[in-house]
Tab-separated table of C-alpha atoms and ligand atoms in Angstrom:
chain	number	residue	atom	x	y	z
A	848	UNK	CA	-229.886	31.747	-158.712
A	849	UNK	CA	-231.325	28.090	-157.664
A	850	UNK	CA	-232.056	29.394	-154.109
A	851	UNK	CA	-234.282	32.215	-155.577
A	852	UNK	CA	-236.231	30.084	-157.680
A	853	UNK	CA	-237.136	26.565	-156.025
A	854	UNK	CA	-238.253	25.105	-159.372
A	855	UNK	CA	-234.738	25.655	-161.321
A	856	UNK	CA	-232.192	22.847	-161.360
A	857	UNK	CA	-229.474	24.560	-159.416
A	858	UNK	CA	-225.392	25.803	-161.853
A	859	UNK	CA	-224.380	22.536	-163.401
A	860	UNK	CA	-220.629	21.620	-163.831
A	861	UNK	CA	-220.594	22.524	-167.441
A	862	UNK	CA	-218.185	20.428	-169.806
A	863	UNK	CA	-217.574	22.222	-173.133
A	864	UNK	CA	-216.562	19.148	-175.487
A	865	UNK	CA	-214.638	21.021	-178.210
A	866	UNK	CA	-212.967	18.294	-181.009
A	867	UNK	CA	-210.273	19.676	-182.963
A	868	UNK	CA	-208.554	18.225	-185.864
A	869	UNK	CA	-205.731	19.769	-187.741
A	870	UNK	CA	-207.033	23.032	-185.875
A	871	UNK	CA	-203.432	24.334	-185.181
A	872	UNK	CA	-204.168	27.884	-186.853
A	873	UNK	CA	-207.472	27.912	-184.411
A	874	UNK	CA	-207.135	26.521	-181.265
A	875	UNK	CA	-205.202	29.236	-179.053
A	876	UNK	CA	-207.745	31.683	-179.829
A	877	UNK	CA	-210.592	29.253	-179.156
A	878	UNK	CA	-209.276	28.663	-175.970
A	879	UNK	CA	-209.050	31.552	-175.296
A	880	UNK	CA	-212.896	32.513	-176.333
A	881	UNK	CA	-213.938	29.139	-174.452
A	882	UNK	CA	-212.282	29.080	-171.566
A	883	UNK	CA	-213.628	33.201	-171.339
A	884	UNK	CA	-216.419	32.620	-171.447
A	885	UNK	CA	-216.688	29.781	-169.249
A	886	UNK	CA	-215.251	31.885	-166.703
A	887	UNK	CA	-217.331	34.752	-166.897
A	888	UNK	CA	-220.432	32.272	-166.185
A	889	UNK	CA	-218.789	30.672	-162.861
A	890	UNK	CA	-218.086	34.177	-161.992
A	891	UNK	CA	-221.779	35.205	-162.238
A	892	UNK	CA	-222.780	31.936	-160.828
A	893	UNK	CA	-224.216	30.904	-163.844
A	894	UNK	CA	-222.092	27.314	-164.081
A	895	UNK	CA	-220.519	25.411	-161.103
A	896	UNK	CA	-216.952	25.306	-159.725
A	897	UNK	CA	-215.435	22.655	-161.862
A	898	UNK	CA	-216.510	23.564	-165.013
A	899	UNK	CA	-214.109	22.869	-167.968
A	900	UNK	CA	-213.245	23.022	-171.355
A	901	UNK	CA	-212.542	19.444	-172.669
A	902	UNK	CA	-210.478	19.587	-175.889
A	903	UNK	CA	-210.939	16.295	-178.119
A	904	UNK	CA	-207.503	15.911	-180.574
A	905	UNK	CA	-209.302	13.394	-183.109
A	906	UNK	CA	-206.067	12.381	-184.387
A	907	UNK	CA	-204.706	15.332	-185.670
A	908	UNK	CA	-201.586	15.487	-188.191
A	909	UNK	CA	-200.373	19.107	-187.644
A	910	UNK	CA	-199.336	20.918	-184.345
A	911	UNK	CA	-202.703	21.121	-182.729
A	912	UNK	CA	-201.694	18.258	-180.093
A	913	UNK	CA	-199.012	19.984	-178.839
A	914	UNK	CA	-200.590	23.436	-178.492
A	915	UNK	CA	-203.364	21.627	-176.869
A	916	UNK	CA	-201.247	19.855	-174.174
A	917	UNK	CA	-199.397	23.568	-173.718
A	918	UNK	CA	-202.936	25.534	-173.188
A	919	UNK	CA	-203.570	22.303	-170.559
A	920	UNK	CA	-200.594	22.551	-168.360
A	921	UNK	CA	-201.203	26.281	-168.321
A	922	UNK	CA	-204.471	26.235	-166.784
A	923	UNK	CA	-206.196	23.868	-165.206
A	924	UNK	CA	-209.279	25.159	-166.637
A	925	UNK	CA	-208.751	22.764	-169.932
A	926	UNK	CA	-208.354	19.231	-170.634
A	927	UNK	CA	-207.562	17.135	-173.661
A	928	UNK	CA	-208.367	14.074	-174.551
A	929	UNK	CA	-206.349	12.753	-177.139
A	930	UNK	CA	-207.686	9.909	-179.536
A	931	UNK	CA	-205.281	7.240	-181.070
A	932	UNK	CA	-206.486	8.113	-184.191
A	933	UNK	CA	-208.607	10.290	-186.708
A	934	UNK	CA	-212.035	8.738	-185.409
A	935	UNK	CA	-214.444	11.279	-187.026
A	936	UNK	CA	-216.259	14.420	-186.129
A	937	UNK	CA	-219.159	12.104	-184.510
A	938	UNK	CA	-216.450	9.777	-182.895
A	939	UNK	CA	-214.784	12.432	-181.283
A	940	UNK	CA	-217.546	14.127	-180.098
A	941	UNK	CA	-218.855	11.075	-178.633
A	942	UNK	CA	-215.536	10.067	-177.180
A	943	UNK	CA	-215.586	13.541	-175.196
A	944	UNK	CA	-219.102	13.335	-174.637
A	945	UNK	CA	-218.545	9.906	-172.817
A	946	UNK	CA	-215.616	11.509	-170.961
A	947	UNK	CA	-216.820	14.594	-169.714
A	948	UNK	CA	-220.272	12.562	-168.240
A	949	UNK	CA	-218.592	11.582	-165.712
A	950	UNK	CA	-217.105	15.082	-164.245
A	951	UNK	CA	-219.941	16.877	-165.056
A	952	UNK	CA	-223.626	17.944	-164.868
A	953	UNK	CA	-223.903	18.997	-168.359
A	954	UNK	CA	-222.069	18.624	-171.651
A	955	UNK	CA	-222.272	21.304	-174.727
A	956	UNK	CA	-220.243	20.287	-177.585
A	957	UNK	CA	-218.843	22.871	-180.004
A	958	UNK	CA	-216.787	23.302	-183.130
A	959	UNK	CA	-213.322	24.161	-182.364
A	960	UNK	CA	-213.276	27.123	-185.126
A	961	UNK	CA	-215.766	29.417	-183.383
A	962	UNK	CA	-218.304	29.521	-185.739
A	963	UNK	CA	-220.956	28.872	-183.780
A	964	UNK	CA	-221.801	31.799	-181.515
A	965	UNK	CA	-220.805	31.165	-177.768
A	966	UNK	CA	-222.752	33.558	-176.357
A	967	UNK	CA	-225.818	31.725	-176.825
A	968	UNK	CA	-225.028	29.412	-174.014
A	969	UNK	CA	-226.279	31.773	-172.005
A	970	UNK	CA	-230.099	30.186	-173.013
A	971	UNK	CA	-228.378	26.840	-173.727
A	972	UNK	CA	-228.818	27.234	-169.484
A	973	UNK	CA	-231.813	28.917	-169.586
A	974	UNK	CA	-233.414	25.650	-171.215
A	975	UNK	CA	-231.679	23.280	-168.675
A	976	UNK	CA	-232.401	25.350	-165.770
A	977	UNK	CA	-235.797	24.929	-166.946
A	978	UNK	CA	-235.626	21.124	-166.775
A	979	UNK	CA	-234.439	20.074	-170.287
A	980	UNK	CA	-232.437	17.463	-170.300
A	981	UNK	CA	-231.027	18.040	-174.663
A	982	UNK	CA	-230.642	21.701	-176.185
A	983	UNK	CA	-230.168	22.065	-179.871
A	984	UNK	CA	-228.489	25.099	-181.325
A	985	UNK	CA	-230.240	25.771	-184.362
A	986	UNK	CA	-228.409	27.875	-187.230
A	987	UNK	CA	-230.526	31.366	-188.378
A	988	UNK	CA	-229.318	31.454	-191.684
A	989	UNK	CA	-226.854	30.129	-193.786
A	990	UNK	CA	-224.946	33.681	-195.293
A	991	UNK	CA	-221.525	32.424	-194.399
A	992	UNK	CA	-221.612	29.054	-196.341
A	993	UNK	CA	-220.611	28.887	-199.983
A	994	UNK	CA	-223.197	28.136	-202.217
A	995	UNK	CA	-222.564	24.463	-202.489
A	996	UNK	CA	-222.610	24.084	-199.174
A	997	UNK	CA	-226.006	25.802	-198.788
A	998	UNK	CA	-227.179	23.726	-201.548
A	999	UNK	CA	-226.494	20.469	-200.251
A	1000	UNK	CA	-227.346	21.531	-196.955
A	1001	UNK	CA	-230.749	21.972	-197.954
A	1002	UNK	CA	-231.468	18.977	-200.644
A	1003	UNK	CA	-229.668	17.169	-197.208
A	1004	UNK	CA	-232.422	18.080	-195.004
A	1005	UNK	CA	-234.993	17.471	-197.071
A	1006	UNK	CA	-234.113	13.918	-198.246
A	1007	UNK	CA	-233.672	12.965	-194.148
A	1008	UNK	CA	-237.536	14.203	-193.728
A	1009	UNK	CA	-238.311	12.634	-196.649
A	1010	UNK	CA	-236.974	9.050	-195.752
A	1011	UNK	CA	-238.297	9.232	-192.117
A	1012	UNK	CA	-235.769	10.671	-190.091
A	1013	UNK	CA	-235.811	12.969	-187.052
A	1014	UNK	CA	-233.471	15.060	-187.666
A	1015	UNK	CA	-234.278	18.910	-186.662
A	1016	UNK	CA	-233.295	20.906	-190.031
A	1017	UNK	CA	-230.032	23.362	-189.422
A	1018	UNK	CA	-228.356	22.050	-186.464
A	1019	UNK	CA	-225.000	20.849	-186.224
A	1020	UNK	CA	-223.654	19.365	-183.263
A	1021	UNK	CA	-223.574	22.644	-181.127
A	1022	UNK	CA	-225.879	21.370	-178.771
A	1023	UNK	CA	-225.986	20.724	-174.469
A	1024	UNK	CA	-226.953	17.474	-173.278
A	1025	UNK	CA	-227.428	16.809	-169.381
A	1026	UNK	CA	-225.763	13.979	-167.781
A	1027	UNK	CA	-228.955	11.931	-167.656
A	1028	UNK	CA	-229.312	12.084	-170.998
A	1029	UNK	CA	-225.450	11.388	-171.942
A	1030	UNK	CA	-226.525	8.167	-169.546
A	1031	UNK	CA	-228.850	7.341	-171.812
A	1032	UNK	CA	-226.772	7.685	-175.006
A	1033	UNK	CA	-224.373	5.477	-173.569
A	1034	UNK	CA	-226.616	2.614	-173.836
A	1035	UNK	CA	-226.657	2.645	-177.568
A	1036	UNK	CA	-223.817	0.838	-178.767
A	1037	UNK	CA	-224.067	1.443	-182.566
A	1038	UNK	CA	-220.987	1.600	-184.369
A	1039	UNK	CA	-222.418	3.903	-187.410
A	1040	UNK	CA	-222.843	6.760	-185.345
A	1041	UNK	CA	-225.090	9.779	-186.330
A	1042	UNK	CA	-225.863	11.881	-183.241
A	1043	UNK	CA	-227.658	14.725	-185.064
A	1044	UNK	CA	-230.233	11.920	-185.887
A	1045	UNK	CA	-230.143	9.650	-183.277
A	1046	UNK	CA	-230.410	12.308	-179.890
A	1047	UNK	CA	-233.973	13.549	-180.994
A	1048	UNK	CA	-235.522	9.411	-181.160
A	1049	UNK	CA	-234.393	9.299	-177.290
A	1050	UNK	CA	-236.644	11.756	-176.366
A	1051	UNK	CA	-236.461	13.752	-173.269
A	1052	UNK	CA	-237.604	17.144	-172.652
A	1053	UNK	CA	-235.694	19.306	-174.850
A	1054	UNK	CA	-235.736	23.107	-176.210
A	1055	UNK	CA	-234.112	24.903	-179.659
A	1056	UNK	CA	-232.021	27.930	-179.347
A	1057	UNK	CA	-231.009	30.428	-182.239
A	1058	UNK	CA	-228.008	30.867	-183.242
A	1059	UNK	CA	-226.041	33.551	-185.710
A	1060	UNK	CA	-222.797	31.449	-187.577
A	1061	UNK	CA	-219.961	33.073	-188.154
A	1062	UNK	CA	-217.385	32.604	-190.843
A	1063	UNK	CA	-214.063	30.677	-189.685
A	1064	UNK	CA	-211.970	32.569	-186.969
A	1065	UNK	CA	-208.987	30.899	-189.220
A	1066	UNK	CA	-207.987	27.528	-191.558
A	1067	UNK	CA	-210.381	25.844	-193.771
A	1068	UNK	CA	-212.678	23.066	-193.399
A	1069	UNK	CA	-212.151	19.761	-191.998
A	1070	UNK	CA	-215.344	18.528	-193.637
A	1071	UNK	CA	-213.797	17.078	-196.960
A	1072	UNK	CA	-216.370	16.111	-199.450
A	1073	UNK	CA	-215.909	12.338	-198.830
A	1074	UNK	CA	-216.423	12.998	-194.636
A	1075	UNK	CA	-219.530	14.740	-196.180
A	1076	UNK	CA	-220.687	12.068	-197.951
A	1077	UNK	CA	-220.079	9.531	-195.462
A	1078	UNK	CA	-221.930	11.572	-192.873
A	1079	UNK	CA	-224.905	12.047	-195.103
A	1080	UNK	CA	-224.816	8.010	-195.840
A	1081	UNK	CA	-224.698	7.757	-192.501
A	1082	UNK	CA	-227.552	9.752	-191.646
A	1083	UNK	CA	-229.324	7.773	-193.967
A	1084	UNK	CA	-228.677	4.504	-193.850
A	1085	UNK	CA	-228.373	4.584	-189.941
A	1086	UNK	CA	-232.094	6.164	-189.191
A	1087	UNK	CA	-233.973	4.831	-191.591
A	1088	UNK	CA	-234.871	1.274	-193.564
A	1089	UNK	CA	-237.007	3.157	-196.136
A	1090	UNK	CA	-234.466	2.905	-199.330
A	1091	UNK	CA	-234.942	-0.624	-199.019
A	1092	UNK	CA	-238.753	-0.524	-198.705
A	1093	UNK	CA	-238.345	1.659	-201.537
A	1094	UNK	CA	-236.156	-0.982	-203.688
A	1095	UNK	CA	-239.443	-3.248	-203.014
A	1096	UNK	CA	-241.603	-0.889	-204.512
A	1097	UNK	CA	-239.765	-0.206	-207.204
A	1098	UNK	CA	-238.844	-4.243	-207.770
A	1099	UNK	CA	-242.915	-4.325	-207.915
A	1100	UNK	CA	-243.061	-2.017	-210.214
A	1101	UNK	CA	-240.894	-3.461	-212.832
A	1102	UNK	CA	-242.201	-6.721	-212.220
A	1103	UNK	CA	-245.736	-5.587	-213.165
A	1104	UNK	CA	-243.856	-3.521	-216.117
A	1105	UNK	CA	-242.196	-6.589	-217.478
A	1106	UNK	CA	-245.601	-9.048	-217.138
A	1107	UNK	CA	-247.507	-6.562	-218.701
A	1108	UNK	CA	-244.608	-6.817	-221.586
A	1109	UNK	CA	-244.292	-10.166	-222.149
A	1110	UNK	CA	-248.052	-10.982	-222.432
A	1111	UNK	CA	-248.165	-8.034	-225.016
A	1112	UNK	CA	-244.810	-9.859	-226.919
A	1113	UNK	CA	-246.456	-12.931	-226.831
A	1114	UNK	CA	-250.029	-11.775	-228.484
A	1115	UNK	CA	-247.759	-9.917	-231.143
A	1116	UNK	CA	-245.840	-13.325	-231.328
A	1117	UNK	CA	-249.486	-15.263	-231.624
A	1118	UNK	CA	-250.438	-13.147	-234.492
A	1119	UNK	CA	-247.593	-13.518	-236.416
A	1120	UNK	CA	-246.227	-9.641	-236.393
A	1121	UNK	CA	-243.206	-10.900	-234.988
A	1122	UNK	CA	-240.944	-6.776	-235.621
A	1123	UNK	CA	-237.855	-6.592	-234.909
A	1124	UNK	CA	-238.032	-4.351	-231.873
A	1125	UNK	CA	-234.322	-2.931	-230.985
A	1126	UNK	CA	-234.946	0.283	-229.476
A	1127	UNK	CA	-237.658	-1.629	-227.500
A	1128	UNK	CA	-235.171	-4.165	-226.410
A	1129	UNK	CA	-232.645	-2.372	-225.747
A	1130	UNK	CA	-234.182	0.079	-223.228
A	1131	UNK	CA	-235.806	-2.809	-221.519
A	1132	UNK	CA	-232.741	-4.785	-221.036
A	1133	UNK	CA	-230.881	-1.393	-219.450
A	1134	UNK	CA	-233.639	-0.651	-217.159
A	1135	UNK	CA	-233.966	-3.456	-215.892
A	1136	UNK	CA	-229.986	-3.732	-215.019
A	1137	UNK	CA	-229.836	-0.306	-214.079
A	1138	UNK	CA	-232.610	-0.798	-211.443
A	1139	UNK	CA	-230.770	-3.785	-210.409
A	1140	UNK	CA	-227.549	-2.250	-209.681
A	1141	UNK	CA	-229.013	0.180	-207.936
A	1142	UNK	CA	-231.296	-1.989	-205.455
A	1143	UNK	CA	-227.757	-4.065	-205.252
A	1144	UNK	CA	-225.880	-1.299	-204.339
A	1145	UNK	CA	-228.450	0.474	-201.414
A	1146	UNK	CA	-228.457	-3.570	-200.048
A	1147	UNK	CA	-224.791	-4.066	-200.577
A	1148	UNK	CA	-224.607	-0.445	-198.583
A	1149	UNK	CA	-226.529	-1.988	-195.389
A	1150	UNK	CA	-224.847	-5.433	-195.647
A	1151	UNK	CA	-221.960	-3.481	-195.067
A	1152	UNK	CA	-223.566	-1.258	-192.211
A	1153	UNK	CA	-224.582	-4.527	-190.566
A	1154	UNK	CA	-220.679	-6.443	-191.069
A	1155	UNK	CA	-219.267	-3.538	-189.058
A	1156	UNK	CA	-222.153	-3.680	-186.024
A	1157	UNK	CA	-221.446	-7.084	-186.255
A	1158	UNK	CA	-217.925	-6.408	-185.140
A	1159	UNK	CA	-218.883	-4.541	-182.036
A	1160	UNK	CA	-215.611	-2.716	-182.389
A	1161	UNK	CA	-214.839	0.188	-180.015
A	1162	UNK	CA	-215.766	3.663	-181.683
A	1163	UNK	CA	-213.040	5.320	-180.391
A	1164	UNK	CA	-209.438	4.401	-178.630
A	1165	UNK	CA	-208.761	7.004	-175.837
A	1166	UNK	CA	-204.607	7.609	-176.366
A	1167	UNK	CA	-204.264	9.999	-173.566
A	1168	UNK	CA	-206.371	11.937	-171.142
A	1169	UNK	CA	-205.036	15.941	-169.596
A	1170	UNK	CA	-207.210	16.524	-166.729
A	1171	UNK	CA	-205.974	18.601	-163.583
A	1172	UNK	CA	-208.089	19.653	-160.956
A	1173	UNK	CA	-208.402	23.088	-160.603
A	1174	UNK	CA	-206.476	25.088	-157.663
A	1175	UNK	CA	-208.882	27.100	-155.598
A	1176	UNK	CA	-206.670	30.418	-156.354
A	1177	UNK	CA	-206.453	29.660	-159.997
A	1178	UNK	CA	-210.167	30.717	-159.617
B	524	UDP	N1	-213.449	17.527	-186.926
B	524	UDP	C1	-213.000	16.390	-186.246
B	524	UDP	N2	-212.662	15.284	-186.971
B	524	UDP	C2	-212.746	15.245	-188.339
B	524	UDP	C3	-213.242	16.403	-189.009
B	524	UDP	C4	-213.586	17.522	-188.278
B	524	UDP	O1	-212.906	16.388	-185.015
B	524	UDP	O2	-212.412	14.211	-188.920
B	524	UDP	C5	-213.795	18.734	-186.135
B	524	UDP	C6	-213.149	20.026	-186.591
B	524	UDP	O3	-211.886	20.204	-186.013
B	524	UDP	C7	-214.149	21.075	-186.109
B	524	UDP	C8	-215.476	20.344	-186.223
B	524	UDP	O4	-215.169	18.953	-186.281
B	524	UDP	O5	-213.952	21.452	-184.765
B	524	UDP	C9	-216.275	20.774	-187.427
B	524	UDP	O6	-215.472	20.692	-188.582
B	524	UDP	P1	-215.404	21.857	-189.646
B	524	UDP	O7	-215.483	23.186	-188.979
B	524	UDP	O8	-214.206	21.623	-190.493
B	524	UDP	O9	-216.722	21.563	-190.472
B	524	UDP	P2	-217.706	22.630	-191.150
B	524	UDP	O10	-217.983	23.689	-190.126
B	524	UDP	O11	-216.983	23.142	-192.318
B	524	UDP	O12	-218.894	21.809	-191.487
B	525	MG	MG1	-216.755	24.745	-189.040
């Protein structure tokens, strides 16, 4: 296709970065769907020779490992990189991310429970062949989530534009990034890692495809309600300073609040009506501690972003690496 059309960047080696953890019930049949489909596309010319699926264990507790290493020394086709420990979603990602950049043209990481339809990496290379160098994959709708998780979802989004943030509403991590761009990701050497936010401030020429999400091929969800939380603190308190301009404004409020309330006490204490004011008291008292907590807690939450950059600790600990080159009559 490159030699038909002189201004599209010619079949990258394509990388799929797929991190798995406790996926045992799951990852056969995604390799199977993966490793399909990525063989369909170097069949049609679509992807180079060399192309792989790159299988990120992040520390998993069940049988997923071993599967993993079994689907490996099968075929040739897959790889696994195997972390010391449970790093995180965003971790692993990155860890395979950072792997995969230097075998190939063009990464596209992916959930490892097929939920996220793989047939639209078909325009995942449309966009690169066009010259974009980052491709989100951007949910249509959200009919397979549970209600909560459509909830949040939503209040999520809007609270990121809210406080600043780039994030583009309804993608996940499905996304392709070319190996410039993974380049230029390496230079950031945050340790409070939120991709979804951080990708779209390094700008580059980049394109949105559609997506339809599908329910679970099989297990439940890895995303516990405290790896949610974390991720959405994350997101916050890694993009953006603005809760702590807002503490400022709100510190200025209650300073003018409290002025304005002790001139008035002290007229009322000039002219003798000296009440007994309880109610008054009391609510004044527990505002003002209330809004002090809070402001101590959104600091206290950054002082402790800043203690662990401050460590410049690794993100990730690479355990072990399967990578085979591929025979030419394994095709
Ligand atoms: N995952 C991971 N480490 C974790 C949690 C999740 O690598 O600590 C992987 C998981 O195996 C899956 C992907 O991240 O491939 C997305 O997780 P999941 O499908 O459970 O999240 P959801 O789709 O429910 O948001
Ligand atoms: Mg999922």
């Amino acid at each position: 296709m490159s030699e038909k059309d002189g201004n599209r960047r010619a079949a990258p080696v394509l990388y799929l970065v797929v991190p798995c953890y406790n996926e045992e019930e799951v990852v056969e049949r995604s390799a199977d769907v993966l490793g399909g489909k990525i063989r369909r596309l170097k069949k049609e010319g679509r992807i180079a020779e060399g192309s792989k699926v790159m299988f990120v264990n992040d520390g998993s507790r069940d049988h997923t490992l071993q599967l993993l290493h079994r689907i490996a020394s099968q075929d040739a086709l897959f790889s696994v990189v195997s972390l010391a420990g449970n790093y995180g979603h965003q971790s692993a990602i990155l860890a395979g991310m950072m792997t995969a950049r230097q075998y190939a043209d063009a990464v596209v990481t992916i959930d490892a429970d097929l939920q996220q339809d793989i047939e639209a990496l078909d325009r995942f290379l449309d966009c690169y062949g066009n010259g974009c160098e980052v491709v989100y994959g951007v949910r249509n709708d959200r009919h397979s989530d549970g209600f909560f998780k459509k909830g949040t979802a939503t209040l999520y989004y809007g609270l990121m534009h809210l406080l600043g943030s780039k994030v583009i509403t309804n993608h996940a991590d499905y996304r392709l990034m070319s190996k410039k761009a993974l380049d230029a990701l390496a230079e950031y050497q945050e340790t409070n890692l939120f991709l979804r936010g951080l990708i779209p401030t390094m700008g580059f020429a980049s394109d949105v495809v559609y997506f339809d999400v599908k329910a679970r091929e099989a297990g439940h969800s890895k995303y516990t309600l405290s790896k949610m939380m974390t991720l959405a603190m994350d997101g916050i308190t890694s993009m953006s300073v603005r809760p702590l301009r807002m503490i400022s404004a709100l510190g200025f409020i209650v300073f003018v609040f409290s002025f304005v309330m002790s001139i008035l006490s002290l007229v009322d204490w000039a002219r003798g009506n000296n009440v007994p004011g309880y109610t008054t008291t009391m609510i004044v008292s527990l505002l003002i501690g209330g809004v002090t907590l809070l402001a101590l807690g959104i600091i206290g939450e950054y002082v402790g972003k800043i203690y662990m950059e401050t460590k410049h600790r690794p993100r990730y600990i690479i355990d072990t690496l399967v990578w085979r080159e591929e025979r030419q009559e394994d095709e």
